[in-house]
mmCIF file of C-alpha atoms in Angstrom:
data_model
loop_
_atom_site.group_PDB
_atom_site.id
_atom_site.type_symbol
_atom_site.label_atom_id
_atom_site.label_comp_id
_atom_site.label_asym_id
_atom_site.label_seq_id
_atom_site.Cartn_x
_atom_site.Cartn_y
_atom_site.Cartn_z
ATOM 1 C CA MET T 86 0.000 0.000 0.000
ATOM 2 C CA ILE T 87 1.343 3.407 -0.926
ATOM 3 C CA CYS T 88 0.569 6.156 1.592
ATOM 4 C CA PRO T 89 -0.434 9.600 0.320
ATOM 5 C CA PRO T 90 2.185 12.309 0.753
ATOM 6 C CA ASN T 91 2.626 13.483 4.391
ATOM 7 C CA MET T 92 0.285 10.713 5.630
ATOM 8 C CA HIS T 93 2.704 9.683 8.377
ATOM 9 C CA ARG T 94 2.914 13.236 9.671
ATOM 10 C CA TRP T 95 -0.880 13.598 9.758
ATOM 11 C CA LEU T 96 -1.257 10.264 11.546
ATOM 12 C CA ALA T 97 1.234 11.410 14.216
ATOM 13 C CA VAL T 98 -0.652 14.672 14.735
ATOM 14 C CA ALA T 99 -3.988 12.871 14.953
ATOM 15 C CA GLY T 100 -2.542 10.425 17.471
ATOM 16 C CA ALA T 101 -1.259 13.255 19.633
ATOM 17 C CA VAL T 102 -4.657 14.997 19.539
ATOM 18 C CA CYS T 103 -6.415 11.804 20.569
ATOM 19 C CA ALA T 104 -3.945 11.223 23.391
ATOM 20 C CA VAL T 105 -4.637 14.686 24.787
ATOM 21 C CA ALA T 106 -8.375 14.245 24.449
ATOM 22 C CA LEU T 107 -8.355 10.870 26.182
ATOM 23 C CA ALA T 108 -5.899 11.809 28.960
ATOM 24 C CA PRO T 109 -7.580 12.101 32.347
ATOM 25 C CA SER T 110 -8.092 15.657 33.516
ATOM 26 C CA PRO T 111 -6.476 16.604 36.828
ATOM 27 C CA ALA T 112 -8.574 15.285 39.689
ATOM 28 C CA ALA T 113 -10.584 17.904 41.538
ATOM 29 C CA LYS T 114 -9.458 18.515 45.121
ATOM 30 C CA THR T 115 -11.568 19.818 47.976
ATOM 31 C CA LEU T 116 -9.622 21.160 50.935
ATOM 32 C CA LYS T 117 -11.402 20.695 54.251
ATOM 33 C CA ILE T 118 -10.713 23.723 56.482
ATOM 34 C CA ALA T 119 -11.900 23.966 60.103
ATOM 35 C CA THR T 120 -11.997 26.831 62.589
ATOM 36 C CA VAL T 121 -13.629 27.864 65.834
ATOM 37 C CA SER T 122 -14.580 31.165 64.198
ATOM 38 C CA PRO T 123 -18.394 31.214 64.021
ATOM 39 C CA ASP T 124 -20.215 31.060 60.723
ATOM 40 C CA GLY T 125 -21.470 34.506 59.820
ATOM 41 C CA SER T 126 -18.447 36.225 61.379
ATOM 42 C CA SER T 127 -16.501 38.701 59.261
ATOM 43 C CA TRP T 128 -13.667 36.150 58.976
ATOM 44 C CA MET T 129 -15.951 33.468 57.588
ATOM 45 C CA LYS T 130 -17.764 35.805 55.193
ATOM 46 C CA THR T 131 -14.439 36.887 53.715
ATOM 47 C CA LEU T 132 -13.093 33.345 53.479
ATOM 48 C CA ARG T 133 -16.266 32.002 51.879
ATOM 49 C CA ARG T 134 -16.007 34.703 49.194
ATOM 50 C CA ALA T 135 -12.398 33.669 48.658
ATOM 51 C CA GLY T 136 -13.514 30.055 48.324
ATOM 52 C CA ASP T 137 -15.966 31.014 45.588
ATOM 53 C CA ASP T 138 -13.250 32.992 43.791
ATOM 54 C CA LEU T 139 -10.835 30.059 44.022
ATOM 55 C CA ASP T 140 -13.437 27.690 42.606
ATOM 56 C CA ALA T 141 -13.953 30.014 39.640
ATOM 57 C CA ALA T 142 -10.238 30.664 39.091
ATOM 58 C CA THR T 143 -9.384 26.948 38.978
ATOM 59 C CA ALA T 144 -12.503 25.864 37.055
ATOM 60 C CA GLY T 145 -13.503 23.715 40.019
ATOM 61 C CA ARG T 146 -10.197 21.859 40.263
ATOM 62 C CA LEU T 147 -9.504 23.247 43.743
ATOM 63 C CA THR T 148 -12.276 24.127 46.176
ATOM 64 C CA LEU T 149 -12.623 24.860 49.876
ATOM 65 C CA ARG T 150 -15.083 23.343 52.333
ATOM 66 C CA PHE T 151 -15.287 25.103 55.677
ATOM 67 C CA TYR T 152 -16.206 23.663 59.059
ATOM 68 C CA PRO T 153 -16.736 26.761 61.241
ATOM 69 C CA GLY T 154 -17.922 27.282 64.783
ATOM 70 C CA GLY T 155 -15.761 24.635 66.416
ATOM 71 C CA THR T 156 -17.634 21.726 64.831
ATOM 72 C CA MET T 157 -14.289 19.942 64.484
ATOM 73 C CA GLY T 158 -13.182 20.844 67.996
ATOM 74 C CA ASP T 159 -10.857 23.492 69.368
ATOM 75 C CA ASP T 160 -7.644 24.601 67.680
ATOM 76 C CA ALA T 161 -5.616 21.739 69.166
ATOM 77 C CA SER T 162 -8.174 19.221 67.898
ATOM 78 C CA VAL T 163 -8.118 20.804 64.450
ATOM 79 C CA LEU T 164 -4.335 20.452 64.285
ATOM 80 C CA LYS T 165 -4.542 16.787 65.333
ATOM 81 C CA ARG T 166 -7.101 16.137 62.601
ATOM 82 C CA ILE T 167 -4.855 17.828 60.033
ATOM 83 C CA ARG T 168 -1.903 15.683 61.023
ATOM 84 C CA VAL T 169 -3.848 12.430 60.599
ATOM 85 C CA GLY T 170 -5.443 13.565 57.342
ATOM 86 C CA GLN T 171 -9.038 14.020 58.510
ATOM 87 C CA LEU T 172 -8.727 17.719 57.702
ATOM 88 C CA HIS T 173 -6.476 19.506 55.246
ATOM 89 C CA GLY T 174 -6.146 22.850 56.988
ATOM 90 C CA GLY T 175 -7.380 25.191 59.659
ATOM 91 C CA LEU T 176 -7.759 28.777 60.724
ATOM 92 C CA VAL T 177 -6.211 28.655 64.196
ATOM 93 C CA LEU T 178 -4.312 30.765 66.700
ATOM 94 C CA THR T 179 -0.566 30.614 66.197
ATOM 95 C CA THR T 180 -0.109 29.301 69.745
ATOM 96 C CA THR T 181 -1.537 26.032 68.408
ATOM 97 C CA PHE T 182 1.866 25.381 66.831
ATOM 98 C CA ALA T 183 3.810 25.737 70.079
ATOM 99 C CA ASN T 184 5.203 22.202 69.852
ATOM 100 C CA ILE T 185 5.717 22.130 66.084
ATOM 101 C CA TYR T 186 6.982 25.576 65.142
ATOM 102 C CA PRO T 187 7.706 27.425 68.400
ATOM 103 C CA ASP T 188 9.131 30.567 66.777
ATOM 104 C CA VAL T 189 5.740 31.473 65.309
ATOM 105 C CA GLN T 190 4.819 32.517 68.876
ATOM 106 C CA VAL T 191 7.360 35.345 68.851
ATOM 107 C CA TYR T 192 4.692 38.076 68.722
ATOM 108 C CA ASN T 193 3.119 36.475 71.819
ATOM 109 C CA LEU T 194 6.105 37.410 73.992
ATOM 110 C CA PRO T 195 4.761 39.104 77.157
ATOM 111 C CA MET T 196 4.389 42.850 76.659
ATOM 112 C CA VAL T 197 6.899 42.879 73.819
ATOM 113 C CA PHE T 198 4.772 45.502 72.035
ATOM 114 C CA ARG T 199 3.733 48.782 73.639
ATOM 115 C CA ASN T 200 1.198 49.707 70.983
ATOM 116 C CA LEU T 201 -0.213 48.589 67.644
ATOM 117 C CA GLU T 202 2.061 50.921 65.696
ATOM 118 C CA GLU T 203 4.994 48.827 66.898
ATOM 119 C CA VAL T 204 3.136 45.695 65.865
ATOM 120 C CA ASP T 205 2.710 46.988 62.318
ATOM 121 C CA ALA T 206 6.360 47.941 61.916
ATOM 122 C CA VAL T 207 7.619 44.615 63.240
ATOM 123 C CA ARG T 208 5.159 42.535 61.247
ATOM 124 C CA GLU T 209 6.160 44.248 58.009
ATOM 125 C CA ALA T 210 9.680 42.906 58.507
ATOM 126 C CA MET T 211 8.978 39.625 60.288
ATOM 127 C CA ASP T 212 5.782 38.181 58.779
ATOM 128 C CA PRO T 213 7.572 36.829 55.670
ATOM 129 C CA VAL T 214 10.116 35.103 57.913
ATOM 130 C CA LEU T 215 7.406 33.394 59.962
ATOM 131 C CA MET T 216 5.400 32.422 56.887
ATOM 132 C CA SER T 217 8.468 30.846 55.330
ATOM 133 C CA GLY T 218 9.120 28.893 58.510
ATOM 134 C CA PHE T 219 5.795 27.091 58.196
ATOM 135 C CA ARG T 220 7.008 25.436 54.989
ATOM 136 C CA ASP T 221 9.959 23.967 56.885
ATOM 137 C CA HIS T 222 7.407 22.219 59.109
ATOM 138 C CA GLY T 223 5.158 20.855 56.369
ATOM 139 C CA PHE T 224 2.525 23.593 56.127
ATOM 140 C CA LEU T 225 1.582 26.260 53.621
ATOM 141 C CA ALA T 226 0.609 29.363 55.603
ATOM 142 C CA LEU T 227 -1.818 31.579 53.714
ATOM 143 C CA GLY T 228 -1.448 34.586 55.976
ATOM 144 C CA LEU T 229 -1.323 35.895 59.509
ATOM 145 C CA SER T 230 -4.342 37.755 60.823
ATOM 146 C CA GLU T 231 -4.632 39.911 63.895
ATOM 147 C CA VAL T 232 -7.066 39.171 66.699
ATOM 148 C CA GLY T 233 -5.786 42.026 68.820
ATOM 149 C CA MET T 234 -4.092 42.958 72.044
ATOM 150 C CA ALA T 235 -5.144 40.962 75.091
ATOM 151 C CA TYR T 236 -5.990 43.200 78.049
ATOM 152 C CA PRO T 237 -6.685 42.092 81.636
ATOM 153 C CA MET T 238 -10.429 42.397 82.263
ATOM 154 C CA GLY T 239 -12.154 41.483 85.472
ATOM 155 C CA THR T 240 -14.930 41.751 87.990
ATOM 156 C CA ARG T 241 -12.482 43.116 90.575
ATOM 157 C CA ARG T 242 -10.296 46.197 90.328
ATOM 158 C CA ALA T 243 -6.573 45.436 90.132
ATOM 159 C CA ARG T 244 -3.684 47.617 89.041
ATOM 160 C CA SER T 245 -0.360 46.259 90.257
ATOM 161 C CA VAL T 246 1.297 42.917 89.652
ATOM 162 C CA ALA T 247 0.822 42.187 93.352
ATOM 163 C CA ASP T 248 -2.921 42.844 93.015
ATOM 164 C CA ALA T 249 -3.138 40.586 89.964
ATOM 165 C CA ARG T 250 -1.623 37.684 91.878
ATOM 166 C CA LYS T 251 -4.651 37.691 94.175
ATOM 167 C CA LEU T 252 -7.109 37.239 91.317
ATOM 168 C CA LYS T 253 -8.652 34.085 89.848
ATOM 169 C CA VAL T 254 -7.367 34.428 86.309
ATOM 170 C CA TRP T 255 -8.578 32.303 83.409
ATOM 171 C CA ALA T 256 -6.351 30.786 80.747
ATOM 172 C CA PRO T 257 -7.586 28.806 77.723
ATOM 173 C CA GLN T 258 -7.256 25.082 78.233
ATOM 174 C CA GLY T 259 -4.246 23.839 76.327
ATOM 175 C CA ASP T 260 -2.936 27.323 75.458
ATOM 176 C CA ALA T 261 0.671 26.961 76.551
ATOM 177 C CA ALA T 262 1.611 30.528 75.584
ATOM 178 C CA ALA T 263 -1.162 32.095 77.679
ATOM 179 C CA VAL T 264 -0.322 29.910 80.671
ATOM 180 C CA ARG T 265 3.370 30.667 80.313
ATOM 181 C CA MET T 266 2.669 34.394 80.050
ATOM 182 C CA LEU T 267 0.595 34.483 83.249
ATOM 183 C CA ARG T 268 3.026 32.360 85.194
ATOM 184 C CA ALA T 269 5.764 34.796 84.191
ATOM 185 C CA PHE T 270 4.027 37.267 86.510
ATOM 186 C CA SER T 271 3.692 34.579 89.216
ATOM 187 C CA ILE T 272 -0.023 34.328 88.449
ATOM 188 C CA THR T 273 -1.399 30.787 88.649
ATOM 189 C CA PRO T 274 -4.108 30.558 85.981
ATOM 190 C CA ILE T 275 -7.310 28.555 86.128
ATOM 191 C CA GLN T 276 -7.550 26.646 82.863
ATOM 192 C CA MET T 277 -10.903 25.848 81.299
ATOM 193 C CA PRO T 278 -12.437 25.590 77.825
ATOM 194 C CA ILE T 279 -13.473 28.858 76.269
ATOM 195 C CA GLY T 280 -17.117 27.792 76.300
ATOM 196 C CA GLU T 281 -17.139 27.649 80.110
ATOM 197 C CA VAL T 282 -15.745 31.133 80.738
ATOM 198 C CA LEU T 283 -19.070 32.980 80.877
ATOM 199 C CA THR T 284 -20.374 30.531 83.482
ATOM 200 C CA GLY T 285 -17.103 30.783 85.365
ATOM 201 C CA LEU T 286 -17.410 34.565 85.541
ATOM 202 C CA SER T 287 -21.040 34.298 86.604
ATOM 203 C CA THR T 288 -20.342 31.844 89.424
ATOM 204 C CA GLY T 289 -17.108 33.426 90.621
ATOM 205 C CA LEU T 290 -14.974 30.430 89.705
ATOM 206 C CA ILE T 291 -12.870 32.970 87.817
ATOM 207 C CA ASP T 292 -12.911 36.747 88.068
ATOM 208 C CA THR T 293 -10.415 37.831 85.413
ATOM 209 C CA VAL T 294 -9.662 37.130 81.767
ATOM 210 C CA ALA T 295 -6.920 38.394 79.466
ATOM 211 C CA SER T 296 -8.596 38.833 76.117
ATOM 212 C CA PRO T 297 -8.711 41.016 73.028
ATOM 213 C CA PRO T 298 -11.831 43.221 73.014
ATOM 214 C CA VAL T 299 -13.029 41.695 69.725
ATOM 215 C CA ALA T 300 -13.215 38.281 71.389
ATOM 216 C CA THR T 301 -14.822 39.553 74.591
ATOM 217 C CA LEU T 302 -17.915 41.024 72.925
ATOM 218 C CA PRO T 303 -19.283 38.125 70.850
ATOM 219 C CA LEU T 304 -18.688 35.750 73.758
ATOM 220 C CA LEU T 305 -20.725 38.105 75.997
ATOM 221 C CA TRP T 306 -18.025 38.164 78.662
ATOM 222 C CA HIS T 307 -18.409 41.930 78.891
ATOM 223 C CA THR T 308 -21.819 41.392 80.509
ATOM 224 C CA ARG T 309 -20.025 40.013 83.577
ATOM 225 C CA LEU T 310 -16.950 42.265 83.587
ATOM 226 C CA LYS T 311 -16.473 45.675 85.201
ATOM 227 C CA PHE T 312 -12.863 46.730 84.702
ATOM 228 C CA VAL T 313 -10.248 46.785 81.948
ATOM 229 C CA LEU T 314 -6.625 47.354 82.863
ATOM 230 C CA ASP T 315 -5.343 49.451 79.954
ATOM 231 C CA LEU T 316 -2.242 47.313 79.600
ATOM 232 C CA PRO T 317 -1.580 45.286 76.423
ATOM 233 C CA LEU T 318 -0.280 42.029 77.871
ATOM 234 C CA MET T 319 0.055 39.972 74.711
ATOM 235 C CA TYR T 320 -0.586 40.297 70.993
ATOM 236 C CA VAL T 321 -2.945 37.580 69.751
ATOM 237 C CA TYR T 322 -3.014 36.489 66.115
ATOM 238 C CA GLY T 323 -4.064 33.572 63.956
ATOM 239 C CA THR T 324 -3.096 31.894 60.733
ATOM 240 C CA LEU T 325 -4.731 29.830 58.018
ATOM 241 C CA VAL T 326 -2.576 26.828 57.155
ATOM 242 C CA VAL T 327 -2.921 23.953 54.724
ATOM 243 C CA SER T 328 -0.924 20.767 55.030
ATOM 244 C CA GLU T 329 1.546 20.519 52.163
ATOM 245 C CA ARG T 330 0.755 16.814 52.047
ATOM 246 C CA ALA T 331 -2.816 17.713 51.073
ATOM 247 C CA LEU T 332 -1.527 19.688 48.097
ATOM 248 C CA ARG T 333 0.373 16.805 46.506
ATOM 249 C CA GLY T 334 -0.877 16.313 42.983
ATOM 250 C CA VAL T 335 -2.523 19.733 42.829
ATOM 251 C CA GLN T 336 -1.389 21.714 39.791
ATOM 252 C CA SER T 337 1.170 24.385 40.587
ATOM 253 C CA GLU T 338 -0.999 27.099 39.026
ATOM 254 C CA ASP T 339 -3.876 26.081 41.280
ATOM 255 C CA VAL T 340 -1.651 26.263 44.351
ATOM 256 C CA ALA T 341 -0.562 29.718 43.187
ATOM 257 C CA ALA T 342 -4.227 30.718 42.899
ATOM 258 C CA LEU T 343 -4.827 29.417 46.419
ATOM 259 C CA GLU T 344 -1.968 31.516 47.768
ATOM 260 C CA GLN T 345 -3.035 34.634 45.900
ATOM 261 C CA ILE T 346 -6.789 34.490 46.525
ATOM 262 C CA VAL T 347 -6.929 33.117 50.055
ATOM 263 C CA GLY T 348 -3.784 34.993 51.018
ATOM 264 C CA GLY T 349 -5.521 38.156 49.880
ATOM 265 C CA ALA T 350 -8.565 37.251 51.967
ATOM 266 C CA MET T 351 -6.389 36.790 55.047
ATOM 267 C CA ALA T 352 -4.810 40.198 54.449
ATOM 268 C CA GLU T 353 -8.322 41.658 54.202
ATOM 269 C CA THR T 354 -9.363 40.085 57.520
ATOM 270 C CA ASP T 355 -6.164 41.385 59.082
ATOM 271 C CA ARG T 356 -7.075 44.953 58.093
ATOM 272 C CA GLN T 357 -10.700 44.535 59.138
ATOM 273 C CA ASN T 358 -9.749 43.057 62.497
ATOM 274 C CA ARG T 359 -7.657 46.135 63.274
ATOM 275 C CA ALA T 360 -10.688 48.343 62.710
ATOM 276 C CA ASP T 361 -12.825 45.938 64.754
ATOM 277 C CA HIS T 362 -10.255 45.966 67.567
ATOM 278 C CA ASP T 363 -10.413 49.734 67.917
ATOM 279 C CA ALA T 364 -14.206 49.761 67.678
ATOM 280 C CA ALA T 365 -14.534 46.979 70.268
ATOM 281 C CA ARG T 366 -12.534 48.956 72.814
ATOM 282 C CA GLN T 367 -14.987 51.804 72.435
ATOM 283 C CA VAL T 368 -17.962 49.460 72.757
ATOM 284 C CA LEU T 369 -16.589 48.111 76.042
ATOM 285 C CA ALA T 370 -16.342 51.656 77.351
ATOM 286 C CA ASP T 371 -19.844 52.442 76.105
ATOM 287 C CA GLN T 372 -21.120 49.347 77.918
ATOM 288 C CA GLY T 373 -19.837 50.796 81.176
ATOM 289 C CA LEU T 374 -16.541 48.980 81.668
ATOM 290 C CA ALA T 375 -14.036 51.217 83.420
ATOM 291 C CA PHE T 376 -10.616 51.494 81.749
ATOM 292 C CA ILE T 377 -7.897 51.770 84.396
ATOM 293 C CA ASP T 378 -4.665 53.636 83.655
ATOM 294 C CA LEU T 379 -1.464 52.666 85.452
ATOM 295 C CA THR T 380 0.864 55.000 87.292
ATOM 296 C CA PRO T 381 4.454 55.122 85.980
ATOM 297 C CA PRO T 382 5.760 52.961 88.885
ATOM 298 C CA GLU T 383 3.015 50.374 88.316
ATOM 299 C CA LEU T 384 3.755 50.237 84.591
ATOM 300 C CA ALA T 385 7.489 49.927 85.286
ATOM 301 C CA ASP T 386 6.821 46.950 87.565
ATOM 302 C CA TRP T 387 4.749 45.176 84.916
ATOM 303 C CA ARG T 388 7.434 45.827 82.299
ATOM 304 C CA LYS T 389 10.194 44.563 84.601
ATOM 305 C CA ASN T 390 8.374 41.291 85.158
ATOM 306 C CA ALA T 391 7.639 40.965 81.438
ATOM 307 C CA ALA T 392 11.304 41.473 80.551
ATOM 308 C CA VAL T 393 12.294 38.670 82.916
ATOM 309 C CA ALA T 394 9.644 36.463 81.329
ATOM 310 C CA ARG T 395 10.849 37.178 77.792
ATOM 311 C CA ALA T 396 14.405 36.298 78.752
ATOM 312 C CA ASP T 397 13.137 33.078 80.303
ATOM 313 C CA TRP T 398 11.312 32.141 77.094
ATOM 314 C CA VAL T 399 14.599 32.454 75.208
ATOM 315 C CA ASP T 400 16.698 30.690 77.851
ATOM 316 C CA LYS T 401 14.319 27.713 77.829
ATOM 317 C CA GLY T 402 14.206 27.555 74.047
ATOM 318 C CA VAL T 403 10.556 28.503 73.750
ATOM 319 C CA ILE T 404 11.672 31.119 71.233
ATOM 320 C CA SER T 405 14.988 30.827 69.386
ATOM 321 C CA VAL T 406 17.699 33.376 70.031
ATOM 322 C CA GLY T 407 17.785 34.406 66.371
ATOM 323 C CA ILE T 408 14.087 35.199 66.024
ATOM 324 C CA HIS T 409 14.057 36.956 69.410
ATOM 325 C CA ASP T 410 17.059 39.112 68.526
ATOM 326 C CA ALA T 411 15.483 40.040 65.198
ATOM 327 C CA ILE T 412 12.319 41.395 66.818
ATOM 328 C CA VAL T 413 14.264 43.172 69.581
ATOM 329 C CA THR T 414 16.511 44.842 67.005
ATOM 330 C CA ARG T 415 13.529 46.025 64.976
ATOM 331 C CA LEU T 416 11.783 47.383 68.060
ATOM 332 C CA ALA T 417 14.949 49.261 69.079
ATOM 333 C CA GLU T 418 15.042 50.900 65.641
ATOM 334 C CA ILE T 419 11.402 51.919 65.903
ATOM 335 C CA ARG T 420 11.746 53.384 69.392
ATOM 336 C CA ALA T 421 14.924 55.243 68.455
ATOM 337 C CA ASP T 422 12.952 57.143 65.822
ATOM 338 C CA LEU T 423 10.343 58.387 68.295
#
């Protein structure tokens, strides 16, 4: 049989076209993301919009399914589920990674920041370092998002460190950073799940919490509190992480879309949470909570104890020397410009 001219070339082209047509398309992947943040919150509204955008951008190849409101347990439970593959990611407080990636707690150092302006300047330099560190521990971090400064709030008036040691102070169950911070001031915390705090305040089992204003209001703790010590004890922040194991087989362009779209959503929540933080402080005042200012000697005593605590965190390896020195250096530069 004599083939027509160029027949072999046309057969090769046709074969290649058929091979492409018959090749399986990349399998769709749904990432299961859990958080204690309630459905309907500003965080969840923003993330659900991002999920819709990701679905559209990847033509359905990569989608997000959220489990909000603590339906998968607290932050520690969410992390356990991620590690065994029941979940693929979570929106959790950074303290959740205390035993996996301790340096991500660096912004939690007791009283390391004096105001939110210092937070912004340090985060601009340090956030990329912390985000990169997650990859070294098997996670893709899609952003850090502020919850706010934790202030001491209570049913009893207290100003000095000595006064605070007489209080019944709550700490979240399993939150090693919060417990460590309180013990740094020789305060023995009473640990309990977050869902039991309102009852604890009502019954007198506890009389003091250290919480960001934006967390205090939706949990209705302010209905049992009377005083706020205007002292930022600790900066609280969260992150949305996805296990890198869950992203195996996902096209690189889809992972890039995930980082861009959801990363942008996390940046949006970070900005919104700052506005909410400031507004929540005002709401607490409007609700009748008395904000207590410290005298210079009282403030100096709190700062002295906090400095000892920060040094102890470094000495015990809670925070590495390198990451600690980096934040201290940046803060020194900021304060020198004032």
